[in-house]
């Protein structure tokens, strides 16, 4: 028995367009977008105040597309999108989406990498995606050069996005900037429009974001133009009815507001929800390149931000620093939205006690479902819940035995179907087949449906994770990736990595290691553990470090078929923490 969006959620106002690129949907007023001339500046830098109006963004996208086309020889109607993959490795900037949309304008793909990556991690994505060039920024230039050299992207194809001086560091000449592309593009002839037949928007990849899915190494998730357009339309339709009620009557801005653009734009949450949905709706996205508590609070105050898009660790920082938070005027905030990892009920209550007027909302989504599957609404608050399904989504809860759950409060794996479910993993038919089944995405998350005690509405609760994935501050850490890396250390004979609870970060990775016989008796466990942890620190992004520790075991518990029994270790660890 599948379930759907509840009755109070409006139906989608029109069929999801499937023959246009994302940039056209987001920036063209024909598709129900807020009139360009009247909306807020889509992107404003929270540090410098520099902004581009909607009309400027539209123009810059067009000029940048011309410049890119000339430099790289990428023509809108020539070749496939796989010949035109453009890498992005940057902190958030006010140009990040201009670059994505210009890439789409010429029928290309953007593959955005996590700005916290090491050169080695970036290298994996660049090689796997077949990126032909890389846009980066000054603070990350050296890492970008290192990675691109190894994969054969020439230095002449490394380009720079502008970042505020405060975070840029030393100036470096010799790399073409996004503004130079735009200046050149201004002098070039108009490009041909993309000529797509019906359905092409549903089959052509627009973004290639990396996710490890239910197991294994990070894989390229093929996100189509239609996927992003669909989710923007779903969220807008879902949110509009009550969002209008949050805005004061008579407000000329027509229920648009400033929203916080702090979360990394390479990650699906910020990419689709903050940037695409925000700009489509006419909101102003206030971009911050990194999290720094005081500048975060100052930015909310200065730009009178109405909606804060957050992840649980930032909320915890706020609730644990009441005195600092109180010094700022955050009265502009009407709602906060959190996702990417579970928000504990107690934390939600703490935050609510600090700000009784704020609507605290939670959303649940995945890279593979690009993006939001369900979310709560301010009119039906239920802490711990991930809310109701978006319009157009069909969901099932399935037990490990393959039976469909029909009762409340009974756990099973959440399966979802809908227009934003992505095309699968690049070059990985096996993983695609396992995860995308009969049009459904198997989320690897365990869910239950509960009835709201007062309203009686059905709510989805994500209660556990069945897949291997670890979420640190909402960011993905793939155990298989760390395990493969640990095995390259001479002291490691076998190992398994699991996530253990952390107050601040949600979860952190912990390694269970079977020592190699070559480890000398004179070496203390502490020294060996330290050395193993350092091996990770030298090669992996900070959120992957073994903050949960290294514990030595005699043997990795495995099933008769050789499958690692992670659950056994997780349960043991939970027990240990309880006692
Ligand atoms: C418990 O994290 C994301 C997407 C986050 C997102 C998207 C739309 C949040 C709010 C929103 O509206 O994507 P990935 O691919 O990095 O990680 C996906 C995994 C899920 O499978 C689940 O295990 O992250 C976990 N997750 C959550 N878990 C995501 N949101 C939640 C949540 N509660 N609210």
mmCIF file with all atom_site columns, N, CA and C in Angstrom, residues 23 64 95-105 108 110 206-207 271 276:
data_model
loop_
_atom_site.group_PDB
_atom_site.id
_atom_site.type_symbol
_atom_site.label_atom_id
_atom_site.label_alt_id
_atom_site.label_comp_id
_atom_site.label_asym_id
_atom_site.label_entity_id
_atom_site.label_seq_id
_atom_site.pdbx_PDB_ins_code
_atom_site.Cartn_x
_atom_site.Cartn_y
_atom_site.Cartn_z
_atom_site.occupancy
_atom_site.B_iso_or_equiv
_atom_site.pdbx_formal_charge
_atom_site.auth_seq_id
_atom_site.auth_comp_id
_atom_site.auth_asym_id
_atom_site.auth_atom_id
_atom_site.pdbx_PDB_model_num
ATOM 1  N N  . UNK A 1 23  ? 18.474 26.115 -16.407 1.00 0.00 ? 23  UNK A N  1
ATOM 2  C CA . UNK A 1 23  ? 18.652 27.576 -16.393 1.00 0.00 ? 23  UNK A CA 1
ATOM 3  C C  . UNK A 1 23  ? 17.430 28.291 -16.948 1.00 0.00 ? 23  UNK A C  1
ATOM 4  N N  . UNK A 1 64  ? 28.529 34.235 -19.993 1.00 0.00 ? 64  UNK A N  1
ATOM 5  C CA . UNK A 1 64  ? 29.476 33.203 -19.548 1.00 0.00 ? 64  UNK A CA 1
ATOM 6  C C  . UNK A 1 64  ? 29.372 31.984 -20.459 1.00 0.00 ? 64  UNK A C  1
ATOM 7  N N  . UNK A 1 95  ? 28.834 33.592 -7.635  1.00 0.00 ? 95  UNK A N  1
ATOM 8  C CA . UNK A 1 95  ? 28.880 33.183 -9.046  1.00 0.00 ? 95  UNK A CA 1
ATOM 9  C C  . UNK A 1 95  ? 28.686 31.681 -9.241  1.00 0.00 ? 95  UNK A C  1
ATOM 10 N N  . UNK A 1 96  ? 28.612 30.931 -8.142  1.00 0.00 ? 96  UNK A N  1
ATOM 11 C CA . UNK A 1 96  ? 28.594 29.466 -8.253  1.00 0.00 ? 96  UNK A CA 1
ATOM 12 C C  . UNK A 1 96  ? 27.462 28.981 -9.154  1.00 0.00 ? 96  UNK A C  1
ATOM 13 N N  . UNK A 1 97  ? 26.277 29.530 -8.976  1.00 0.00 ? 97  UNK A N  1
ATOM 14 C CA . UNK A 1 97  ? 25.130 29.071 -9.777  1.00 0.00 ? 97  UNK A CA 1
ATOM 15 C C  . UNK A 1 97  ? 25.149 29.659 -11.179 1.00 0.00 ? 97  UNK A C  1
ATOM 16 N N  . UNK A 1 98  ? 25.751 30.837 -11.321 1.00 0.00 ? 98  UNK A N  1
ATOM 17 C CA . UNK A 1 98  ? 25.894 31.410 -12.663 1.00 0.00 ? 98  UNK A CA 1
ATOM 18 C C  . UNK A 1 98  ? 26.692 30.435 -13.520 1.00 0.00 ? 98  UNK A C  1
ATOM 19 N N  . UNK A 1 99  ? 27.728 29.864 -12.920 1.00 0.00 ? 99  UNK A N  1
ATOM 20 C CA . UNK A 1 99  ? 28.549 28.900 -13.647 1.00 0.00 ? 99  UNK A CA 1
ATOM 21 C C  . UNK A 1 99  ? 27.740 27.635 -13.983 1.00 0.00 ? 99  UNK A C  1
ATOM 22 N N  . UNK A 1 100 ? 26.969 27.157 -13.019 1.00 0.00 ? 100 UNK A N  1
ATOM 23 C CA . UNK A 1 100 ? 26.180 25.940 -13.284 1.00 0.00 ? 100 UNK A CA 1
ATOM 24 C C  . UNK A 1 100 ? 25.196 26.196 -14.422 1.00 0.00 ? 100 UNK A C  1
ATOM 25 N N  . UNK A 1 101 ? 24.509 27.323 -14.352 1.00 0.00 ? 101 UNK A N  1
ATOM 26 C CA . UNK A 1 101 ? 23.472 27.590 -15.362 1.00 0.00 ? 101 UNK A CA 1
ATOM 27 C C  . UNK A 1 101 ? 24.070 27.876 -16.736 1.00 0.00 ? 101 UNK A C  1
ATOM 28 N N  . UNK A 1 102 ? 25.264 28.498 -16.765 1.00 0.00 ? 102 UNK A N  1
ATOM 29 C CA . UNK A 1 102 ? 25.927 28.714 -18.060 1.00 0.00 ? 102 UNK A CA 1
ATOM 30 C C  . UNK A 1 102 ? 26.341 27.362 -18.645 1.00 0.00 ? 102 UNK A C  1
ATOM 31 N N  . UNK A 1 103 ? 26.755 26.451 -17.777 1.00 0.00 ? 103 UNK A N  1
ATOM 32 C CA . UNK A 1 103 ? 27.129 25.101 -18.226 1.00 0.00 ? 103 UNK A CA 1
ATOM 33 C C  . UNK A 1 103 ? 25.905 24.418 -18.838 1.00 0.00 ? 103 UNK A C  1
ATOM 34 N N  . UNK A 1 104 ? 24.765 24.577 -18.173 1.00 0.00 ? 104 UNK A N  1
ATOM 35 C CA . UNK A 1 104 ? 23.531 23.971 -18.697 1.00 0.00 ? 104 UNK A CA 1
ATOM 36 C C  . UNK A 1 104 ? 23.106 24.627 -20.010 1.00 0.00 ? 104 UNK A C  1
ATOM 37 N N  . UNK A 1 105 ? 23.349 25.908 -20.109 1.00 0.00 ? 105 UNK A N  1
ATOM 38 C CA . UNK A 1 105 ? 22.970 26.655 -21.324 1.00 0.00 ? 105 UNK A CA 1
ATOM 39 C C  . UNK A 1 105 ? 23.667 26.076 -22.560 1.00 0.00 ? 105 UNK A C  1
ATOM 40 N N  . UNK A 1 108 ? 25.934 21.264 -21.028 1.00 0.00 ? 108 UNK A N  1
ATOM 41 C CA . UNK A 1 108 ? 26.976 20.535 -20.299 1.00 0.00 ? 108 UNK A CA 1
ATOM 42 C C  . UNK A 1 108 ? 26.527 20.081 -18.918 1.00 0.00 ? 108 UNK A C  1
ATOM 43 N N  . UNK A 1 110 ? 27.608 20.002 -14.758 1.00 0.00 ? 110 UNK A N  1
ATOM 44 C CA . UNK A 1 110 ? 28.501 20.472 -13.708 1.00 0.00 ? 110 UNK A CA 1
ATOM 45 C C  . UNK A 1 110 ? 28.690 19.349 -12.687 1.00 0.00 ? 110 UNK A C  1
ATOM 46 N N  . UNK A 1 206 ? 22.392 16.902 -15.708 1.00 0.00 ? 206 UNK A N  1
ATOM 47 C CA . UNK A 1 206 ? 22.727 18.313 -15.501 1.00 0.00 ? 206 UNK A CA 1
ATOM 48 C C  . UNK A 1 206 ? 23.813 18.453 -14.438 1.00 0.00 ? 206 UNK A C  1
ATOM 49 N N  . UNK A 1 207 ? 23.650 17.674 -13.363 1.00 0.00 ? 207 UNK A N  1
ATOM 50 C CA . UNK A 1 207 ? 24.637 17.697 -12.276 1.00 0.00 ? 207 UNK A CA 1
ATOM 51 C C  . UNK A 1 207 ? 25.094 16.270 -12.009 1.00 0.00 ? 207 UNK A C  1
ATOM 52 N N  . UNK A 1 271 ? 22.323 22.981 -2.942  1.00 0.00 ? 271 UNK A N  1
ATOM 53 C CA . UNK A 1 271 ? 22.263 23.180 -4.391  1.00 0.00 ? 271 UNK A CA 1
ATOM 54 C C  . UNK A 1 271 ? 20.816 23.310 -4.871  1.00 0.00 ? 271 UNK A C  1
ATOM 55 N N  . UNK A 1 276 ? 18.413 26.715 -6.062  1.00 0.00 ? 276 UNK A N  1
ATOM 56 C CA . UNK A 1 276 ? 17.445 26.643 -7.158  1.00 0.00 ? 276 UNK A CA 1
ATOM 57 C C  . UNK A 1 276 ? 16.041 27.057 -6.717  1.00 0.00 ? 276 UNK A C  1
#
